Amino acid sequence: MLTANTALLREEDDVLVDIRDYVARQENKGLLRFLTCGSVDDGKSTLIGRLLFDTKLIFEDQLAALENDSRKHGTAGDEIDFALLVDGLEAEREQGITIDVAYRFFSTPRRKFIVADTPGHEQYTRNMATGASTADVAIVLVDARQGILPQTRRHSMIASLLGIRHIVLAVNKIDLVGFDEAVFERIAAEYRAFAEELGFETIQPIPLSARYGDNVIRSSGKTPWYEGPSLLEHLETVDIEAEAEAKPFRFPVQYVSRPNLDFRGFSGTVASGRIGVGERVSVAKSGKQTRIRRIVTQDGDLEVASEGQAVTLLLDDEVELSRGNMLVTPQARPHVADQFSATLVWFDEKPLLPGRSYILRTETDEVSATVSQLKHRRNINNFAEEAATSLDLNEVGLCNFSLQAPIAFDAFSDNRTTGAFILIDRLTNATVGAGMIQRPLRRAANIHWQALDVTRQSRAELKHQKPAVLWFTGLSGSGKSTIASLLEKKLHAAGRHTYVLDGDNIRHGLNRDLGFTDEDRVENIRRVAETAKLMADAGLIVLVSFISPFRAERRMARELMNEGEFVEVFVDTPFEECARRDPKGLYAKALNGEIQNFTGVDSPYETPERADIHIETTARAPEELVDEVEAWLKERGYC
């Protein structure tokens, strides 16, 4: 006969077993990531709030807070405003819009979900792209009263570019058009026709009312003409596992773990595929092969690691491997190149300028990169390829990229993790673009630096001088060329080997094909900087006299040169003084509108923030300024 204590212990054991079974079931469930997108006020946040509410995933205190917030900020009258569940920022609640991406987790008996609620406003398109970058399914909401809008098209195109292959066309607010089947069919047909070129594998149109829950988690009796699944039923059954299992193994190394002499592991998250102990792997960049000795996790060793698992891999051999590289399947290695073509979504209010140097960051690597060619821009309305010289905010284009060093990557269509990158502005550190790699440019493999027996050091020693690039920058008429010319005469008289690069000898030859738009100015300075670098390699002191109005290009020029070789000289002359001097009559023409894109008038000049030499020219003779620059150079051993 059981005692009370024995019965209690057995009951506790049963509860413990139930809890363990529950945890095991949760761990074995598949995970689906999806996002809601579309135009403003199409009901994205309301739909997610309704999903959470109807699946009983809102706690009592959350519901009480939601009812209170609905009275204060709601737009649904006396009813609960479900959008406030995910619109957490005060600015979002005050304006009734979504600004940032909000992520929510929920689970049903069949599947786990992570949903990203993304903003509909055009100015926050970059946030929508962030949410779409990891999603498997996109729910594109359309207001039944409005139909397909430009932002519907833009978000659908970005979803396609970011590798999403399953679309739910949620025709929302169907209650406001009287649950009219004809309206639903018209919108569904229009969307299918427009999305035909986007390459989606499935498009599931669903008529629903996010506010009242029609067709959200179960079929609604108000739409007897609709025979398809409810939204939740479709999300629970859409098949994405087969796609993940087919991908080759990719393991970007994020950290080298070396706690002691006997342990050297490579930590990261499996980007795709699977790997087991004893299986062969290759180092992506070098091609060196080895085997997996151990798969280490915080909870103990594993025999197999699959996509999405964070692990530390120990290898049989001491191969060269560090952050920025990958372990991969030997039979399906990624591309390694320093040039590729990619689709680019531009996020910055300042336009993309081909030739400007940006920081390109992948899953683990980071290199300097430039857009060597903008091949075309995509029209979001008809997907036409249009000629363009730059990309503006939210525009999409196909670009060729040139990188400072090779990286390992896959085509984005093959692997969304290892085929994606972001662009970062070198000056502001702002993310200005997101890219999806299409293919390597094979010519990159045929170009190698020539190893020369005669070095830059030997050339400089022959000339008994220290190579330098003196970069004179300032407004037109500031005196740059005058100072550079006088300085060269003094250096030449002292036996120094010099050369002056300015508009007269560059614009009429090397850069005769360039105009004065911002794009052409960037390319102009890029070519000048590359030329100056070659001359410095020859051991010369190069005096570069160009307005070079943008800080980004001056920084790019500095980073091209060896340490200490670049000297920025800011010839600081006020605009009024330059206009008064006006040696070529250009200011008068520009101020009268006869010349376009003139620096200081209708094109900006970004003054240096920390010039190596800062000379103010007002009320000073050119010879005095030259002596100042020469003294600076002598003090530091340049001449």
Tab-separated table of N, CA, C and O in Angstrom, residues 212-325:
chain	number	residue	atom	x	y	z
A	212	TYR	N	-11.070	41.488	-37.170
A	212	TYR	CA	-12.097	40.615	-36.605
A	212	TYR	C	-11.739	39.138	-36.649
A	212	TYR	O	-12.496	38.296	-36.162
A	213	GLY	N	-10.605	38.778	-37.258
A	213	GLY	CA	-10.124	37.401	-37.223
A	213	GLY	C	-10.646	36.494	-38.310
A	213	GLY	O	-10.415	35.278	-38.249
A	214	ASP	N	-11.319	37.020	-39.307
A	214	ASP	CA	-11.840	36.170	-40.385
A	214	ASP	C	-10.694	35.565	-41.191
A	214	ASP	O	-9.835	36.286	-41.720
A	215	ASN	N	-10.675	34.221	-41.280
A	215	ASN	CA	-9.676	33.457	-42.034
A	215	ASN	C	-8.253	33.642	-41.508
A	215	ASN	O	-7.288	33.393	-42.229
A	216	VAL	N	-8.109	34.055	-40.250
A	216	VAL	CA	-6.773	34.208	-39.674
A	216	VAL	C	-6.283	32.875	-39.122
A	216	VAL	O	-5.256	32.357	-39.558
A	217	ILE	N	-7.002	32.302	-38.142
A	217	ILE	CA	-6.565	30.983	-37.653
A	217	ILE	C	-7.541	29.882	-38.063
A	217	ILE	O	-7.199	28.706	-37.982
A	218	ARG	N	-8.723	30.238	-38.472
A	218	ARG	CA	-9.683	29.230	-38.976
A	218	ARG	C	-10.534	29.882	-40.065
A	218	ARG	O	-10.637	31.109	-40.160
A	219	SER	N	-11.154	29.036	-40.885
A	219	SER	CA	-11.966	29.533	-41.993
A	219	SER	C	-13.182	30.293	-41.472
A	219	SER	O	-13.764	29.941	-40.444
A	220	SER	N	-13.557	31.335	-42.197
A	220	SER	CA	-14.672	32.186	-41.789
A	220	SER	C	-15.938	31.818	-42.566
A	220	SER	O	-15.894	31.590	-43.787
A	221	GLY	N	-17.047	31.807	-41.860
A	221	GLY	CA	-18.328	31.553	-42.518
A	221	GLY	C	-18.786	32.718	-43.377
A	221	GLY	O	-19.730	32.583	-44.164
A	222	LYS	N	-18.128	33.873	-43.244
A	222	LYS	CA	-18.505	35.050	-44.033
A	222	LYS	C	-17.907	35.019	-45.441
A	222	LYS	O	-18.237	35.872	-46.256
A	223	THR	N	-17.018	34.060	-45.702
A	223	THR	CA	-16.455	33.910	-47.053
A	223	THR	C	-16.665	32.474	-47.532
A	223	THR	O	-15.709	31.726	-47.760
A	224	PRO	N	-17.936	32.054	-47.702
A	224	PRO	CA	-18.198	30.673	-48.127
A	224	PRO	C	-17.634	30.364	-49.503
A	224	PRO	O	-17.415	29.186	-49.833
A	225	TRP	N	-17.400	31.393	-50.279
A	225	TRP	CA	-16.851	31.207	-51.623
A	225	TRP	C	-15.348	30.892	-51.620
A	225	TRP	O	-14.782	30.478	-52.638
A	226	TYR	N	-14.683	31.088	-50.484
A	226	TYR	CA	-13.243	30.811	-50.399
A	226	TYR	C	-13.034	29.410	-49.839
A	226	TYR	O	-13.462	29.099	-48.732
A	227	GLU	N	-12.356	28.543	-50.594
A	227	GLU	CA	-12.182	27.152	-50.202
A	227	GLU	C	-10.746	26.822	-49.786
A	227	GLU	O	-10.433	25.676	-49.523
A	228	GLY	N	-9.892	27.834	-49.712
A	228	GLY	CA	-8.495	27.586	-49.360
A	228	GLY	C	-8.282	27.550	-47.855
A	228	GLY	O	-9.230	27.652	-47.060
A	229	PRO	N	-7.015	27.420	-47.419
A	229	PRO	CA	-6.708	27.342	-45.986
A	229	PRO	C	-6.780	28.711	-45.316
A	229	PRO	O	-6.712	29.755	-45.986
A	230	SER	N	-6.934	28.685	-43.992
A	230	SER	CA	-6.780	29.929	-43.243
A	230	SER	C	-5.289	30.279	-43.222
A	230	SER	O	-4.436	29.476	-43.610
A	231	LEU	N	-4.985	31.480	-42.774
A	231	LEU	CA	-3.588	31.914	-42.754
A	231	LEU	C	-2.736	30.984	-41.897
A	231	LEU	O	-1.670	30.530	-42.334
A	232	LEU	N	-3.175	30.682	-40.681
A	232	LEU	CA	-2.373	29.850	-39.791
A	232	LEU	C	-2.237	28.434	-40.346
A	232	LEU	O	-1.157	27.824	-40.249
A	233	GLU	N	-3.292	27.892	-40.924
A	233	GLU	CA	-3.210	26.551	-41.514
A	233	GLU	C	-2.151	26.511	-42.618
A	233	GLU	O	-1.389	25.551	-42.732
A	234	HIS	N	-2.106	27.549	-43.412
A	234	HIS	CA	-1.108	27.588	-44.491
A	234	HIS	C	0.305	27.701	-43.918
A	234	HIS	O	1.230	27.008	-44.385
A	235	LEU	N	0.496	28.565	-42.913
A	235	LEU	CA	1.819	28.722	-42.316
A	235	LEU	C	2.295	27.431	-41.652
A	235	LEU	O	3.496	27.147	-41.618
A	236	GLU	N	1.374	26.649	-41.121
A	236	GLU	CA	1.745	25.394	-40.469
A	236	GLU	C	2.141	24.309	-41.463
A	236	GLU	O	2.832	23.348	-41.093
A	237	THR	N	1.754	24.452	-42.717
A	237	THR	CA	1.970	23.361	-43.684
A	237	THR	C	2.905	23.709	-44.836
A	237	THR	O	3.299	22.803	-45.575
A	238	VAL	N	3.245	24.978	-45.015
A	238	VAL	CA	4.120	25.324	-46.143
A	238	VAL	C	5.462	24.628	-45.959
A	238	VAL	O	6.038	24.601	-44.875
A	239	ASP	N	5.974	24.014	-47.031
A	239	ASP	CA	7.150	23.141	-46.941
A	239	ASP	C	8.414	23.927	-47.248
A	239	ASP	O	8.607	24.410	-48.360
A	240	ILE	N	9.292	24.058	-46.250
A	240	ILE	CA	10.577	24.731	-46.457
A	240	ILE	C	11.754	23.822	-46.095
A	240	ILE	O	12.899	24.138	-46.404
A	241	GLU	N	11.486	22.689	-45.420
A	241	GLU	CA	12.566	21.838	-44.952
A	241	GLU	C	13.361	21.235	-46.100
A	241	GLU	O	14.582	21.107	-46.032
A	242	ALA	N	12.704	20.871	-47.193
A	242	ALA	CA	13.396	20.223	-48.305
A	242	ALA	C	14.459	21.128	-48.900
A	242	ALA	O	15.534	20.683	-49.302
A	243	GLU	N	14.174	22.438	-48.940
A	243	GLU	CA	15.135	23.385	-49.491
A	243	GLU	C	16.388	23.439	-48.631
A	243	GLU	O	17.513	23.486	-49.134
A	244	ALA	N	16.224	23.453	-47.302
A	244	ALA	CA	17.372	23.553	-46.401
A	244	ALA	C	18.252	22.315	-46.466
A	244	ALA	O	19.479	22.397	-46.416
A	245	GLU	N	17.646	21.130	-46.573
A	245	GLU	CA	18.408	19.893	-46.555
A	245	GLU	C	19.278	19.728	-47.800
A	245	GLU	O	20.277	19.017	-47.776
A	246	ALA	N	18.921	20.377	-48.896
A	246	ALA	CA	19.643	20.197	-50.155
A	246	ALA	C	20.917	21.038	-50.245
A	246	ALA	O	21.732	20.829	-51.134
A	247	LYS	N	21.133	21.982	-49.343
A	247	LYS	CA	22.274	22.889	-49.442
A	247	LYS	C	23.558	22.230	-48.937
A	247	LYS	O	23.547	21.458	-47.986
A	248	PRO	N	24.694	22.554	-49.563
A	248	PRO	CA	25.974	22.016	-49.086
A	248	PRO	C	26.384	22.661	-47.760
A	248	PRO	O	25.888	23.730	-47.396
A	249	PHE	N	27.311	22.017	-47.068
A	249	PHE	CA	27.753	22.481	-45.754
A	249	PHE	C	28.535	23.787	-45.869
A	249	PHE	O	29.445	23.916	-46.689
A	250	ARG	N	28.143	24.750	-45.020
A	250	ARG	CA	28.838	26.031	-44.936
A	250	ARG	C	28.950	26.420	-43.466
A	250	ARG	O	27.944	26.462	-42.749
A	251	PHE	N	30.175	26.702	-43.026
A	251	PHE	CA	30.409	27.063	-41.625
A	251	PHE	C	31.332	28.287	-41.578
A	251	PHE	O	32.556	28.154	-41.567
A	252	PRO	N	30.767	29.504	-41.585
A	252	PRO	CA	31.600	30.704	-41.458
A	252	PRO	C	32.229	30.770	-40.062
A	252	PRO	O	31.535	30.661	-39.051
A	253	VAL	N	33.526	30.937	-40.010
A	253	VAL	CA	34.239	30.996	-38.736
A	253	VAL	C	34.088	32.387	-38.135
A	253	VAL	O	34.461	33.388	-38.753
A	254	GLN	N	33.532	32.453	-36.938
A	254	GLN	CA	33.329	33.727	-36.270
A	254	GLN	C	34.344	33.985	-35.168
A	254	GLN	O	34.561	35.129	-34.775
A	255	TYR	N	34.972	32.918	-34.669
A	255	TYR	CA	35.882	33.092	-33.542
A	255	TYR	C	36.767	31.861	-33.437
A	255	TYR	O	36.302	30.730	-33.614
A	256	VAL	N	38.056	32.080	-33.152
A	256	VAL	CA	38.974	30.980	-32.907
A	256	VAL	C	39.141	30.847	-31.395
A	256	VAL	O	39.641	31.757	-30.733
A	257	SER	N	38.694	29.717	-30.845
A	257	SER	CA	38.716	29.490	-29.402
A	257	SER	C	39.996	28.750	-29.023
A	257	SER	O	40.246	27.629	-29.473
A	258	ARG	N	40.811	29.372	-28.179
A	258	ARG	CA	42.090	28.765	-27.768
A	258	ARG	C	42.283	28.974	-26.264
A	258	ARG	O	43.123	29.758	-25.821
A	259	PRO	N	41.481	28.294	-25.419
A	259	PRO	CA	41.596	28.493	-23.972
A	259	PRO	C	42.879	27.930	-23.386
A	259	PRO	O	43.321	28.371	-22.332
A	260	ASN	N	43.485	26.932	-24.049
A	260	ASN	CA	44.747	26.366	-23.572
A	260	ASN	C	45.479	25.741	-24.758
A	260	ASN	O	44.969	25.727	-25.889
A	261	LEU	N	46.675	25.217	-24.504
A	261	LEU	CA	47.506	24.683	-25.577
A	261	LEU	C	46.921	23.440	-26.224
A	261	LEU	O	47.273	23.093	-27.348
A	262	ASP	N	46.035	22.755	-25.521
A	262	ASP	CA	45.496	21.485	-26.026
A	262	ASP	C	44.154	21.631	-26.736
A	262	ASP	O	43.568	20.630	-27.147
A	263	PHE	N	43.662	22.870	-26.820
A	263	PHE	CA	42.334	23.059	-27.423
A	263	PHE	C	42.404	24.203	-28.428
A	263	PHE	O	42.756	25.329	-28.089
A	264	ARG	N	42.069	23.896	-29.683
A	264	ARG	CA	41.987	24.920	-30.731
A	264	ARG	C	40.729	24.640	-31.536
A	264	ARG	O	40.691	23.725	-32.358
A	265	GLY	N	39.691	25.412	-31.236
A	265	GLY	CA	38.407	25.190	-31.895
A	265	GLY	C	37.974	26.402	-32.697
A	265	GLY	O	38.414	27.530	-32.455
A	266	PHE	N	37.087	26.153	-33.636
A	266	PHE	CA	36.587	27.209	-34.514
A	266	PHE	C	35.082	27.335	-34.275
A	266	PHE	O	34.328	26.399	-34.531
A	267	SER	N	34.690	28.492	-33.763
A	267	SER	CA	33.305	28.691	-33.334
A	267	SER	C	32.519	29.453	-34.393
A	267	SER	O	33.048	30.317	-35.093
A	268	GLY	N	31.229	29.136	-34.468
A	268	GLY	CA	30.344	29.810	-35.399
A	268	GLY	C	28.999	29.111	-35.446
A	268	GLY	O	28.718	28.209	-34.645
A	269	THR	N	28.177	29.527	-36.377
A	269	THR	CA	26.861	28.926	-36.585
A	269	THR	C	26.812	28.291	-37.966
A	269	THR	O	27.226	28.917	-38.951
A	270	VAL	N	26.343	27.069	-38.035
A	270	VAL	CA	26.240	26.381	-39.325
A	270	VAL	C	25.269	27.152	-40.213
A	270	VAL	O	24.091	27.301	-39.890
A	271	ALA	N	25.778	27.665	-41.322
A	271	ALA	CA	24.949	28.481	-42.209
A	271	ALA	C	24.043	27.634	-43.087
A	271	ALA	O	22.935	28.050	-43.432
A	272	SER	N	24.496	26.442	-43.431
A	272	SER	CA	23.666	25.552	-44.245
A	272	SER	C	24.245	24.145	-44.203
A	272	SER	O	25.409	23.934	-43.862
A	273	GLY	N	23.401	23.173	-44.545
A	273	GLY	CA	23.834	21.786	-44.615
A	273	GLY	C	24.053	21.164	-43.242
A	273	GLY	O	23.550	21.654	-42.224
A	274	ARG	N	24.800	20.070	-43.227
A	274	ARG	CA	25.094	19.346	-41.994
A	274	ARG	C	26.502	18.775	-42.081
A	274	ARG	O	27.068	18.628	-43.170
A	275	ILE	N	27.080	18.451	-40.920
A	275	ILE	CA	28.403	17.844	-40.895
A	275	ILE	C	28.474	16.899	-39.698
A	275	ILE	O	27.844	17.156	-38.650
A	276	GLY	N	29.213	15.803	-39.847
A	276	GLY	CA	29.344	14.830	-38.774
A	276	GLY	C	30.796	14.607	-38.397
A	276	GLY	O	31.718	14.899	-39.181
A	277	VAL	N	31.014	14.073	-37.205
A	277	VAL	CA	32.361	13.749	-36.747
A	277	VAL	C	32.993	12.746	-37.707
A	277	VAL	O	32.358	11.767	-38.116
A	278	GLY	N	34.244	13.007	-38.084
A	278	GLY	CA	34.957	12.118	-39.000
A	278	GLY	C	34.816	12.491	-40.459
A	278	GLY	O	35.551	11.963	-41.307
A	279	GLU	N	33.907	13.393	-40.795
A	279	GLU	CA	33.707	13.768	-42.197
A	279	GLU	C	34.761	14.785	-42.628
A	279	GLU	O	35.273	15.571	-41.841
A	280	ARG	N	35.048	14.781	-43.934
A	280	ARG	CA	36.053	15.682	-44.487
A	280	ARG	C	35.441	17.055	-44.760
A	280	ARG	O	34.289	17.163	-45.173
A	281	VAL	N	36.258	18.089	-44.536
A	281	VAL	CA	35.866	19.464	-44.851
A	281	VAL	C	37.051	20.158	-45.509
A	281	VAL	O	38.199	19.717	-45.382
A	282	SER	N	36.756	21.261	-46.202
A	282	SER	CA	37.803	22.069	-46.829
A	282	SER	C	37.784	23.480	-46.268
A	282	SER	O	36.715	23.996	-45.902
A	283	VAL	N	38.947	24.109	-46.223
A	283	VAL	CA	39.035	25.535	-45.918
A	283	VAL	C	38.716	26.280	-47.211
A	283	VAL	O	39.351	26.040	-48.247
A	284	ALA	N	37.724	27.162	-47.176
A	284	ALA	CA	37.195	27.751	-48.407
A	284	ALA	C	38.259	28.476	-49.223
A	284	ALA	O	38.369	28.274	-50.442
A	285	LYS	N	39.069	29.317	-48.599
A	285	LYS	CA	39.991	30.158	-49.363
A	285	LYS	C	41.229	29.414	-49.847
A	285	LYS	O	41.734	29.690	-50.934
A	286	SER	N	41.722	28.472	-49.054
A	286	SER	CA	42.953	27.773	-49.430
A	286	SER	C	42.715	26.428	-50.096
A	286	SER	O	43.574	25.920	-50.818
A	287	GLY	N	41.556	25.818	-49.833
A	287	GLY	CA	41.272	24.496	-50.367
A	287	GLY	C	41.867	23.359	-49.554
A	287	GLY	O	41.678	22.184	-49.892
A	288	LYS	N	42.596	23.666	-48.467
A	288	LYS	CA	43.183	22.629	-47.626
A	288	LYS	C	42.076	21.765	-47.013
A	288	LYS	O	41.059	22.278	-46.561
A	289	GLN	N	42.301	20.437	-46.991
A	289	GLN	CA	41.300	19.514	-46.465
A	289	GLN	C	41.720	18.937	-45.119
A	289	GLN	O	42.912	18.767	-44.844
A	290	THR	N	40.737	18.627	-44.299
A	290	THR	CA	40.969	17.982	-43.018
A	290	THR	C	39.679	17.269	-42.620
A	290	THR	O	38.739	17.206	-43.410
A	291	ARG	N	39.647	16.723	-41.398
A	291	ARG	CA	38.451	16.032	-40.914
A	291	ARG	C	37.974	16.664	-39.605
A	291	ARG	O	38.759	17.268	-38.869
A	292	ILE	N	36.684	16.489	-39.343
A	292	ILE	CA	36.103	16.965	-38.091
A	292	ILE	C	36.440	15.952	-36.988
A	292	ILE	O	36.072	14.777	-37.081
A	293	ARG	N	37.146	16.430	-35.936
A	293	ARG	CA	37.496	15.544	-34.825
A	293	ARG	C	36.441	15.578	-33.737
A	293	ARG	O	36.084	14.541	-33.181
A	294	ARG	N	35.943	16.762	-33.413
A	294	ARG	CA	34.902	16.896	-32.382
A	294	ARG	C	33.948	18.024	-32.773
A	294	ARG	O	34.330	18.975	-33.467
A	295	ILE	N	32.702	17.904	-32.316
A	295	ILE	CA	31.711	18.974	-32.438
A	295	ILE	C	31.293	19.329	-31.018
A	295	ILE	O	30.598	18.548	-30.353
A	296	VAL	N	31.728	20.482	-30.537
A	296	VAL	CA	31.587	20.842	-29.133
A	296	VAL	C	30.477	21.882	-28.972
A	296	VAL	O	30.386	22.841	-29.744
A	297	THR	N	29.619	21.675	-27.958
A	297	THR	CA	28.615	22.669	-27.578
A	297	THR	C	28.666	22.838	-26.059
A	297	THR	O	29.337	22.079	-25.351
A	298	GLN	N	27.939	23.819	-25.573
A	298	GLN	CA	27.894	24.066	-24.136
A	298	GLN	C	27.282	22.882	-23.390
A	298	GLN	O	27.614	22.622	-22.226
A	299	ASP	N	26.394	22.154	-24.067
A	299	ASP	CA	25.712	21.023	-23.431
A	299	ASP	C	26.378	19.686	-23.703
A	299	ASP	O	25.805	18.633	-23.419
A	300	GLY	N	27.583	19.701	-24.274
A	300	GLY	CA	28.279	18.461	-24.558
A	300	GLY	C	28.534	18.268	-26.044
A	300	GLY	O	28.057	19.039	-26.885
A	301	ASP	N	29.302	17.236	-26.374
A	301	ASP	CA	29.660	16.969	-27.770
A	301	ASP	C	28.474	16.413	-28.553
A	301	ASP	O	27.594	15.754	-28.004
A	302	LEU	N	28.482	16.706	-29.861
A	302	LEU	CA	27.476	16.180	-30.786
A	302	LEU	C	28.152	15.294	-31.816
A	302	LEU	O	29.348	15.426	-32.091
A	303	GLU	N	27.383	14.400	-32.401
A	303	GLU	CA	27.872	13.595	-33.511
A	303	GLU	C	27.634	14.304	-34.841
A	303	GLU	O	28.395	14.129	-35.790
A	304	VAL	N	26.550	15.104	-34.888
A	304	VAL	CA	26.172	15.791	-36.127
A	304	VAL	C	25.730	17.208	-35.784
A	304	VAL	O	25.050	17.431	-34.781
A	305	ALA	N	26.117	18.173	-36.624
A	305	ALA	CA	25.657	19.568	-36.489
A	305	ALA	C	24.943	19.960	-37.769
A	305	ALA	O	25.393	19.632	-38.876
A	306	SER	N	23.808	20.652	-37.607
A	306	SER	CA	22.982	21.022	-38.757
A	306	SER	C	22.780	22.540	-38.806
A	306	SER	O	23.164	23.264	-37.881
A	307	GLU	N	22.162	22.985	-39.899
A	307	GLU	CA	21.915	24.410	-40.127
A	307	GLU	C	21.261	25.075	-38.913
A	307	GLU	O	20.310	24.556	-38.344
A	308	GLY	N	21.826	26.213	-38.527
A	308	GLY	CA	21.271	26.980	-37.426
A	308	GLY	C	21.871	26.682	-36.071
A	308	GLY	O	21.627	27.417	-35.104
A	309	GLN	N	22.688	25.621	-35.952
A	309	GLN	CA	23.271	25.262	-34.665
A	309	GLN	C	24.585	26.015	-34.446
A	309	GLN	O	25.445	26.055	-35.331
A	310	ALA	N	24.750	26.585	-33.250
A	310	ALA	CA	25.995	27.243	-32.861
A	310	ALA	C	26.910	26.215	-32.217
A	310	ALA	O	26.551	25.626	-31.188
A	311	VAL	N	28.067	25.969	-32.812
A	311	VAL	CA	28.965	24.918	-32.344
A	311	VAL	C	30.410	25.390	-32.448
A	311	VAL	O	30.716	26.413	-33.055
A	312	THR	N	31.301	24.615	-31.839
A	312	THR	CA	32.742	24.788	-31.999
A	312	THR	C	33.299	23.501	-32.595
A	312	THR	O	33.069	22.416	-32.056
A	313	LEU	N	33.995	23.637	-33.717
A	313	LEU	CA	34.527	22.471	-34.424
A	313	LEU	C	36.018	22.329	-34.153
A	313	LEU	O	36.775	23.307	-34.258
A	314	LEU	N	36.435	21.109	-33.793
A	314	LEU	CA	37.848	20.781	-33.648
A	314	LEU	C	38.252	19.917	-34.832
A	314	LEU	O	37.518	19.003	-35.231
A	315	LEU	N	39.432	20.213	-35.393
A	315	LEU	CA	39.876	19.559	-36.620
A	315	LEU	C	41.032	18.608	-36.343
A	315	LEU	O	41.766	18.761	-35.359
A	316	ASP	N	41.220	17.657	-37.258
A	316	ASP	CA	42.313	16.697	-37.117
A	316	ASP	C	43.671	17.341	-37.365
A	316	ASP	O	44.678	16.929	-36.787
A	317	ASP	N	43.721	18.347	-38.243
A	317	ASP	CA	45.002	18.925	-38.667
A	317	ASP	C	45.085	20.400	-38.284
A	317	ASP	O	44.064	21.091	-38.146
A	318	GLU	N	46.310	20.901	-38.174
A	318	GLU	CA	46.544	22.321	-37.870
A	318	GLU	C	46.537	23.119	-39.180
A	318	GLU	O	47.576	23.509	-39.700
A	319	VAL	N	45.361	23.357	-39.722
A	319	VAL	CA	45.253	24.129	-40.959
A	319	VAL	C	45.131	25.612	-40.629
A	319	VAL	O	44.703	26.000	-39.533
A	320	GLU	N	45.519	26.454	-41.593
A	320	GLU	CA	45.403	27.899	-41.400
A	320	GLU	C	43.938	28.300	-41.598
A	320	GLU	O	43.383	28.157	-42.678
A	321	LEU	N	43.340	28.796	-40.528
A	321	LEU	CA	41.918	29.130	-40.566
A	321	LEU	C	41.646	30.200	-39.519
A	321	LEU	O	42.099	30.089	-38.381
A	322	SER	N	40.921	31.234	-39.913
A	322	SER	CA	40.622	32.320	-38.979
A	322	SER	C	39.302	32.968	-39.366
A	322	SER	O	38.663	32.586	-40.357
A	323	ARG	N	38.890	33.956	-38.585
A	323	ARG	CA	37.657	34.684	-38.865
A	323	ARG	C	37.739	35.288	-40.262
A	323	ARG	O	38.772	35.827	-40.670
A	324	GLY	N	36.623	35.179	-40.984
A	324	GLY	CA	36.608	35.651	-42.365
A	324	GLY	C	36.703	34.518	-43.368
A	324	GLY	O	36.546	34.731	-44.563
A	325	ASN	N	36.983	33.294	-42.875
A	325	ASN	CA	37.068	32.133	-43.746
A	325	ASN	C	35.905	31.197	-43.433
A	325	ASN	O	35.128	31.431	-42.510
